[in-house]
Short mmCIF file of C-alpha atoms in Angstrom, two decimals:
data_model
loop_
_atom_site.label_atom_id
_atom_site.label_comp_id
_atom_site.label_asym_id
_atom_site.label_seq_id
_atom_site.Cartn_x
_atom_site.Cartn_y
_atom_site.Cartn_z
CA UNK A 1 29.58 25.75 -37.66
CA UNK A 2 29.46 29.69 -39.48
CA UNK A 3 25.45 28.68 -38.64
CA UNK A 4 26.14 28.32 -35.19
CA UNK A 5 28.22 31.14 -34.40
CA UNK A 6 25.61 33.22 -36.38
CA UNK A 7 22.64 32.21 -34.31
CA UNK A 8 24.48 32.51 -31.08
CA UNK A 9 25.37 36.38 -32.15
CA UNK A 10 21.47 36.66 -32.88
CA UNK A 11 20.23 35.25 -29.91
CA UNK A 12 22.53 36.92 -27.11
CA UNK A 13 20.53 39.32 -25.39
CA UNK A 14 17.83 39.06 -28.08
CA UNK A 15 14.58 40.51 -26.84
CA UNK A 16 12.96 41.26 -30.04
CA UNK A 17 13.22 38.35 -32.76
CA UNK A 18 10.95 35.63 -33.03
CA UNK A 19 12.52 31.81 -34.19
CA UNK A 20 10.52 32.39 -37.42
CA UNK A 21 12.16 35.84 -38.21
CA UNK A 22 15.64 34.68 -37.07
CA UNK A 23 14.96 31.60 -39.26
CA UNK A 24 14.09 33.69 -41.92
CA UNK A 25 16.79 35.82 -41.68
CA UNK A 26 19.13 32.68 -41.64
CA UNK A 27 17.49 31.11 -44.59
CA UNK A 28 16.70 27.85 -42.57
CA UNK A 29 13.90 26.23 -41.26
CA UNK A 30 12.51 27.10 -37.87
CA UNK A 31 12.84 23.33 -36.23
CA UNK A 32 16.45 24.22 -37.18
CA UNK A 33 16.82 27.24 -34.96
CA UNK A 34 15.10 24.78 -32.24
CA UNK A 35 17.51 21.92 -32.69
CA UNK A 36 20.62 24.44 -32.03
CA UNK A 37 19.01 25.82 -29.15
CA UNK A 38 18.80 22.25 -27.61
CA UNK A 39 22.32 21.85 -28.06
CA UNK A 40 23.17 24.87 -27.06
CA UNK A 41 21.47 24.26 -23.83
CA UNK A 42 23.26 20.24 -23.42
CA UNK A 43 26.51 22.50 -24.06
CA UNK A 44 26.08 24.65 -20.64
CA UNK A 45 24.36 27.99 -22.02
CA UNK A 46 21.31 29.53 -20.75
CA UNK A 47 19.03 30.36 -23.17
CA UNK A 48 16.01 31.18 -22.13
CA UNK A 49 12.58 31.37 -23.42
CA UNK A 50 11.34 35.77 -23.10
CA UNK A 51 8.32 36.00 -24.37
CA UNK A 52 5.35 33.91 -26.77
CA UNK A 53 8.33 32.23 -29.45
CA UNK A 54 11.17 34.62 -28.65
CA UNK A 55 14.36 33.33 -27.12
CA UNK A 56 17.73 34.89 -25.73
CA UNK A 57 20.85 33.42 -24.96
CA UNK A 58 22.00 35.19 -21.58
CA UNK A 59 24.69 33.41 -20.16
CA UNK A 60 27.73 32.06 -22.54
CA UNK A 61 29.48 29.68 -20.02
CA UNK A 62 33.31 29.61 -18.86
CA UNK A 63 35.56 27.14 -20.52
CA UNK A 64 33.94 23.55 -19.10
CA UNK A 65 34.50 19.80 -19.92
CA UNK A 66 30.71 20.61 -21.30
CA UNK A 67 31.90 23.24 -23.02
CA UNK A 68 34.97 21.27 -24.86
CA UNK A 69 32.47 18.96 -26.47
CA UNK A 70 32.56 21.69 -29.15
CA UNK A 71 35.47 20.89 -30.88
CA UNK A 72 34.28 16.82 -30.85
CA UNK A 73 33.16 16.56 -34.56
CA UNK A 74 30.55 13.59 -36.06
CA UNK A 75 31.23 12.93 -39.78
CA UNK A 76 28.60 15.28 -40.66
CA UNK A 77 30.07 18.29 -38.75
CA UNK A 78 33.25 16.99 -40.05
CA UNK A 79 32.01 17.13 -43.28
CA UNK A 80 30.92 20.50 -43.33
CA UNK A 81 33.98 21.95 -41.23
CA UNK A 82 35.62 20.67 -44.12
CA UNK A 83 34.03 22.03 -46.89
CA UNK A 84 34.26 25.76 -45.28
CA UNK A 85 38.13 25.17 -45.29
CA UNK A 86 38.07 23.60 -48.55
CA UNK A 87 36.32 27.03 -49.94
CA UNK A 88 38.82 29.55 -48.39
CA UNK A 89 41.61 30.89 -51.45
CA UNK A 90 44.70 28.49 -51.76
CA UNK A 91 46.44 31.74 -51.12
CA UNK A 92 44.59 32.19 -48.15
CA UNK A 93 46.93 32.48 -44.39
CA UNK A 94 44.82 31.23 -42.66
CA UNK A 95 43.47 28.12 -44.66
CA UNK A 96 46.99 25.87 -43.17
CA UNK A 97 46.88 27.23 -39.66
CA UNK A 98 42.71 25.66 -39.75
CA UNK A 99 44.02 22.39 -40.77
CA UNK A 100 46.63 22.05 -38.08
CA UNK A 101 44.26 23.41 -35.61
CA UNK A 102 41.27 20.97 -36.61
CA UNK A 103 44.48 18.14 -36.89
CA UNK A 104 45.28 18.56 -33.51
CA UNK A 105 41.89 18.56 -31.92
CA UNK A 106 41.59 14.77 -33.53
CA UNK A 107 44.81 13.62 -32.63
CA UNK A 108 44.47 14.73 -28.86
CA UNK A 109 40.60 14.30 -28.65
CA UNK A 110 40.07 10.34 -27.43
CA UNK A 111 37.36 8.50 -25.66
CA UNK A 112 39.45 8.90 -22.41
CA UNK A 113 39.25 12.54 -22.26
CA UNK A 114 35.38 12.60 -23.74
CA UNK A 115 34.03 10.52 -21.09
CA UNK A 116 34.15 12.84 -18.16
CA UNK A 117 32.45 15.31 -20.43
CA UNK A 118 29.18 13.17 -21.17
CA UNK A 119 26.25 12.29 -18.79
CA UNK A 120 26.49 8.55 -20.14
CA UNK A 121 29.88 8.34 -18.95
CA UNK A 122 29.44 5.23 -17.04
CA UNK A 123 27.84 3.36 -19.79
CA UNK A 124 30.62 4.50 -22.25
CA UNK A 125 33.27 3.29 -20.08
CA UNK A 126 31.50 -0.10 -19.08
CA UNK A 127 30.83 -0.65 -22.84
CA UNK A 128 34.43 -0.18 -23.77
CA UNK A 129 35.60 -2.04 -20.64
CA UNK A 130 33.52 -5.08 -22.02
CA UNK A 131 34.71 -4.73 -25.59
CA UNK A 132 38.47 -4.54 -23.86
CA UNK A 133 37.46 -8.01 -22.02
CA UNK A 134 35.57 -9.49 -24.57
CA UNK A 135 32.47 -10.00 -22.65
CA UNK A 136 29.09 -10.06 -23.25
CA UNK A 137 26.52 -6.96 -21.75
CA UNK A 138 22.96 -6.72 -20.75
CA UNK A 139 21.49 -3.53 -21.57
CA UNK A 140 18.65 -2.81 -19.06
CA UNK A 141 15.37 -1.11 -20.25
CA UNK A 142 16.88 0.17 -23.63
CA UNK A 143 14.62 2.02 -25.10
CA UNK A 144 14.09 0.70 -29.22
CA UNK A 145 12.55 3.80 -31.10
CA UNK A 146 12.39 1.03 -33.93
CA UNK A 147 9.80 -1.62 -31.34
CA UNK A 148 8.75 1.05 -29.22
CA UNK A 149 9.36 -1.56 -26.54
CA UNK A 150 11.58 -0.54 -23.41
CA UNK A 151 13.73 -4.20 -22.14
CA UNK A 152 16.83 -5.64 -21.75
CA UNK A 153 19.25 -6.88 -24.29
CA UNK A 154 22.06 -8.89 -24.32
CA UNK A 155 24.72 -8.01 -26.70
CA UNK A 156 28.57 -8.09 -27.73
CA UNK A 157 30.04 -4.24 -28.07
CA UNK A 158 32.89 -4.14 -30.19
CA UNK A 159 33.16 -0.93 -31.42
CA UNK A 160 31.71 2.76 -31.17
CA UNK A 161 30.85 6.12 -33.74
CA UNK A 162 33.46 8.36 -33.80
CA UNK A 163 31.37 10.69 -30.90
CA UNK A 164 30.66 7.83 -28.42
CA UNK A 165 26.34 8.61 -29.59
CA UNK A 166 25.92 5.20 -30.27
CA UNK A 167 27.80 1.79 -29.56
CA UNK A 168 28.03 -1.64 -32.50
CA UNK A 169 26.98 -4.48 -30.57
CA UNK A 170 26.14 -7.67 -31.98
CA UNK A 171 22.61 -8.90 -30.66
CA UNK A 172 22.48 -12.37 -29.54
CA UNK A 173 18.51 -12.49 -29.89
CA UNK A 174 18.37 -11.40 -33.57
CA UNK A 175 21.80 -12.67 -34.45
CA UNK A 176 22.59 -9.18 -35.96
CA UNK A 177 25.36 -6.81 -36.06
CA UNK A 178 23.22 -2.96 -34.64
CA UNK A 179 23.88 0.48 -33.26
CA UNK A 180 22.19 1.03 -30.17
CA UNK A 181 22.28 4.69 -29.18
CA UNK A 182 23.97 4.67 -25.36
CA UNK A 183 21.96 8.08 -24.01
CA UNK A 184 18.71 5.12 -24.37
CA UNK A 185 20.27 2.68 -22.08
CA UNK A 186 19.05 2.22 -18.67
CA UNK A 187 21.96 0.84 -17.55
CA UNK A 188 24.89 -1.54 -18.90
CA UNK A 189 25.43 -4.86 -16.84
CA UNK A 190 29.00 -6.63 -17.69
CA UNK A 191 28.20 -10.26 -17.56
CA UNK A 192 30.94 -13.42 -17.17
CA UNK A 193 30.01 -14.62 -20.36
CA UNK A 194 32.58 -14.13 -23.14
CA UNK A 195 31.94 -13.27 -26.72
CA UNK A 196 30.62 -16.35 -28.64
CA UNK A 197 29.33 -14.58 -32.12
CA UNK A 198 33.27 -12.84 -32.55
CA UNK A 199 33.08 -13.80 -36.19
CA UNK A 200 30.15 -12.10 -36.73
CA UNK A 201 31.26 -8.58 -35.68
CA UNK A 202 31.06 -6.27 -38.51
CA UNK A 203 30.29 -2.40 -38.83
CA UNK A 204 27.62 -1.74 -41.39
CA UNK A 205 27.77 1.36 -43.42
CA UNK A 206 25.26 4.54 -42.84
CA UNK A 207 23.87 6.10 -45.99
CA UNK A 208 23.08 9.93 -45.60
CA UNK A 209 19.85 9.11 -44.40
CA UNK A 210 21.56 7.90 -40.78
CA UNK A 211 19.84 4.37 -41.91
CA UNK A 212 22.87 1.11 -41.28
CA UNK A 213 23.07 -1.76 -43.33
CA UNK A 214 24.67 -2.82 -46.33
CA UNK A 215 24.19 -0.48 -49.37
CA UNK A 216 22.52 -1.99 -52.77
CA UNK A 217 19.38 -0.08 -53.25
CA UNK A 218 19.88 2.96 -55.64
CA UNK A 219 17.38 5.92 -55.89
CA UNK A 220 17.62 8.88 -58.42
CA UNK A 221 15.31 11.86 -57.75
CA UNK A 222 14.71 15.61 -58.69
CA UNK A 223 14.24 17.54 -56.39
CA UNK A 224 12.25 21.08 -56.30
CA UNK A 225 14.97 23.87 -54.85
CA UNK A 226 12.71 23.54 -51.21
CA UNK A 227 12.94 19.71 -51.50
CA UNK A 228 16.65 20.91 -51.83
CA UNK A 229 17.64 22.83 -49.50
CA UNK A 230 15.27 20.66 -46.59
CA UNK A 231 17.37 17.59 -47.12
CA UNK A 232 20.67 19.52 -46.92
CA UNK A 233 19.32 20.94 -43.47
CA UNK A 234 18.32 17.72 -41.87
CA UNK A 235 20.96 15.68 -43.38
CA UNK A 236 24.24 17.39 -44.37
CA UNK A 237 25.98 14.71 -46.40
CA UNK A 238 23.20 14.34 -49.09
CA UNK A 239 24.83 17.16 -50.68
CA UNK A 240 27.63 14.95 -51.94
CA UNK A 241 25.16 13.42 -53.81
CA UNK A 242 22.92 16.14 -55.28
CA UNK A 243 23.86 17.75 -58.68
CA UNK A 244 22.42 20.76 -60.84
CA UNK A 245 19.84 20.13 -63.66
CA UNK A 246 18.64 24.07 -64.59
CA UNK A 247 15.73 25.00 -61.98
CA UNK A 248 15.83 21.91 -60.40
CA UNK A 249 18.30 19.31 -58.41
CA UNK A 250 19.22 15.51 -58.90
CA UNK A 251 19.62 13.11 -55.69
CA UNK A 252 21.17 9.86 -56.70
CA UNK A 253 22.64 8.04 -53.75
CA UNK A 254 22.34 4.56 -52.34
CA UNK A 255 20.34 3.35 -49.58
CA UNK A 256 20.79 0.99 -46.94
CA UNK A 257 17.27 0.95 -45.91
CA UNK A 258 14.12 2.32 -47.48
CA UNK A 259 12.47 4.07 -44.07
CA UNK A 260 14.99 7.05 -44.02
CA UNK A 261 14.69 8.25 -47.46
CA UNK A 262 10.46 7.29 -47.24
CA UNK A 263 9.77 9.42 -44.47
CA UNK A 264 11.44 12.69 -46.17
CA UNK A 265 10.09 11.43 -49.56
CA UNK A 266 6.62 11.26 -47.85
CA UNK A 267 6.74 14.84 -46.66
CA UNK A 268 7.57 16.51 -49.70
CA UNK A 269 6.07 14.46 -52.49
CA UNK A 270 4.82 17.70 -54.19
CA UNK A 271 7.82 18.93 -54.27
CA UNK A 272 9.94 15.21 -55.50
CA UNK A 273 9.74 13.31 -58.66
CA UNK A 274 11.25 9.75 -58.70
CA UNK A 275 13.05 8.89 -61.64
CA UNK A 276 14.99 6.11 -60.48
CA UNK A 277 13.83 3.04 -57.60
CA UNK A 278 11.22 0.98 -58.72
CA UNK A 279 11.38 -1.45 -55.32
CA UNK A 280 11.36 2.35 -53.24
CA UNK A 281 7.94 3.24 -54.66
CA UNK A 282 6.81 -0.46 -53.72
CA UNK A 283 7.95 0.26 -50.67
CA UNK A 284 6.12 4.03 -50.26
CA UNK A 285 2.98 2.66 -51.20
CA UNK A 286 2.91 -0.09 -48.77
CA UNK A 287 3.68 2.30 -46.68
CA UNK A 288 1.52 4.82 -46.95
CA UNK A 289 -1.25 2.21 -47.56
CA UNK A 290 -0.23 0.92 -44.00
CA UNK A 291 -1.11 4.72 -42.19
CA UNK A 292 -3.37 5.39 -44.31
CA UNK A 293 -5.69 3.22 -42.92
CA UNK A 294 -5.36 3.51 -39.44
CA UNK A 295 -6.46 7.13 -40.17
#
């Protein structure tokens, strides 16, 4: 959030200052600066694009349902929002007027009010409308980063994150509980078939790697202070589980699935030693023996 506001103060009418010196300057990496431009963009600002790798934000727009989806907080924003509170003095005014303020926007923020501020409005609604009726769905031509194949599934939604991103739907083809993210669905068909798999609904957890399934795989690593401060960039909770050990930090956490943590293991291996997942490194060197040879 402080990030945020920072870079928006940086960029306004910025004519000078490439992404790698405001990135510099912020102490974050420069695909950083790039992601909050992108959202700064969905969120009805013009930021444009001056010169070579130098961008200003020239147009800060007029309060919009766009605009409102500001205050609507994931569990990682949520997370950090916190912790900024958390750090203010006891004795501090303004630390009780924050909490009301935050208390408020999630007591009053609901799906009702967030769907005319989202482009997947429609599927949003007709998802919830079929979870209401208990019906099943086809989603047309979703998109599966996981297959890299674009068809139709048909599912049971039953449930939704807490910022509408992605829908729980139980997939009659697999006979699994998933999260399919709604901005990759073509289009959501209600069908006249009601649920038959009810029994089977159930929300899997999300380690701090964004992976879903059903925790029981623990890995304990130390980390360089670059291997550090990358993870805490790209995935905010992992700081709950990272500890001091003199010049160099401890990650001990507990996966659901092995390809989050592998690909940001795989990147900075220089900069990692694993101390603790026997069945991880299996799975990293069947991995990298995998790509290695399509090379």
């Amino acid at each position: 959030m402080v990030l945020a506001l920072r870079l928006m103060k940086m960029l306004h009418n910025n004519s000078t200052l490439t992404i790698d010196e405001i990135a510099a300057r912020l102490d974050v990496a420069s695909r950083t600066i790039y992601r909050y431009i992108d959202t700064f963009k969905e969120s009805g600002f013009t930021v444009i694009n001056v010169t070579g790798n130098i961008y200003s934000l020239v147009e800060i727009p007029q309060p919009s349902p766009e605009f409102d989806n500001l205050v609507y907080f994931s569990d990682e924003e949520s997370y950090l929002v916190n912790n900024l509170i958390d750090a203010l003095s006891p004795t501090n005014a303004l630390k009780a007027g924050l909490r009301k303020k935050l208390a408020v926007i999630y007591d009053s923020t609901g799906i009702e009010g967030f769907l005319d501020r989202r482009s997947n409005a429609a599927h949003v609604a007709n998802l919830r409308k079929a979870a209401q009726e208990k019906k099943m769905v086809i989603l047309h031509n979703y998109e599966s980063a996981n297959s890299n194949v674009v068809r139709d599934r048909l599912v049971e939604p039953f449930g939704f994150t807490n910022d509408f991103i992605e829908v729980w739907a139980y997939d009659t083809e697999s006979k699994r509980n998933k999260l399919f993210k709604v901005q990759r669905i073509g289009e959501v068909e209600i069908t006249e078939q009601s649920w038959k798999y009810e029994t089977s609904h159930r929300k899997q957890g999300r380690d701090i790697f964004r992976m879903t399934g059903y925790a029981n795989s623990r890995v304990r690593m130390r980390l360089s202070v670059r291997a550090k401060n990358l993870i805490i960039e790209e995935y905010p909770l992992a700081e709950k589980a990272i500890t001091r050990d003199g010049n160099y930090w401890l990650l001990d956490t507990i996966v659901n699935d092995f390809a989050g943590i592998c690909r940001y293991y795989v990147g900075l291996i220089p900069e990692i030693k694993v101390l603790e997942g026997a069945e991880f490194l299996e799975y990293v060197r069947a991995y990298m023996k995998k790509y290695i040879n399509k090379v």
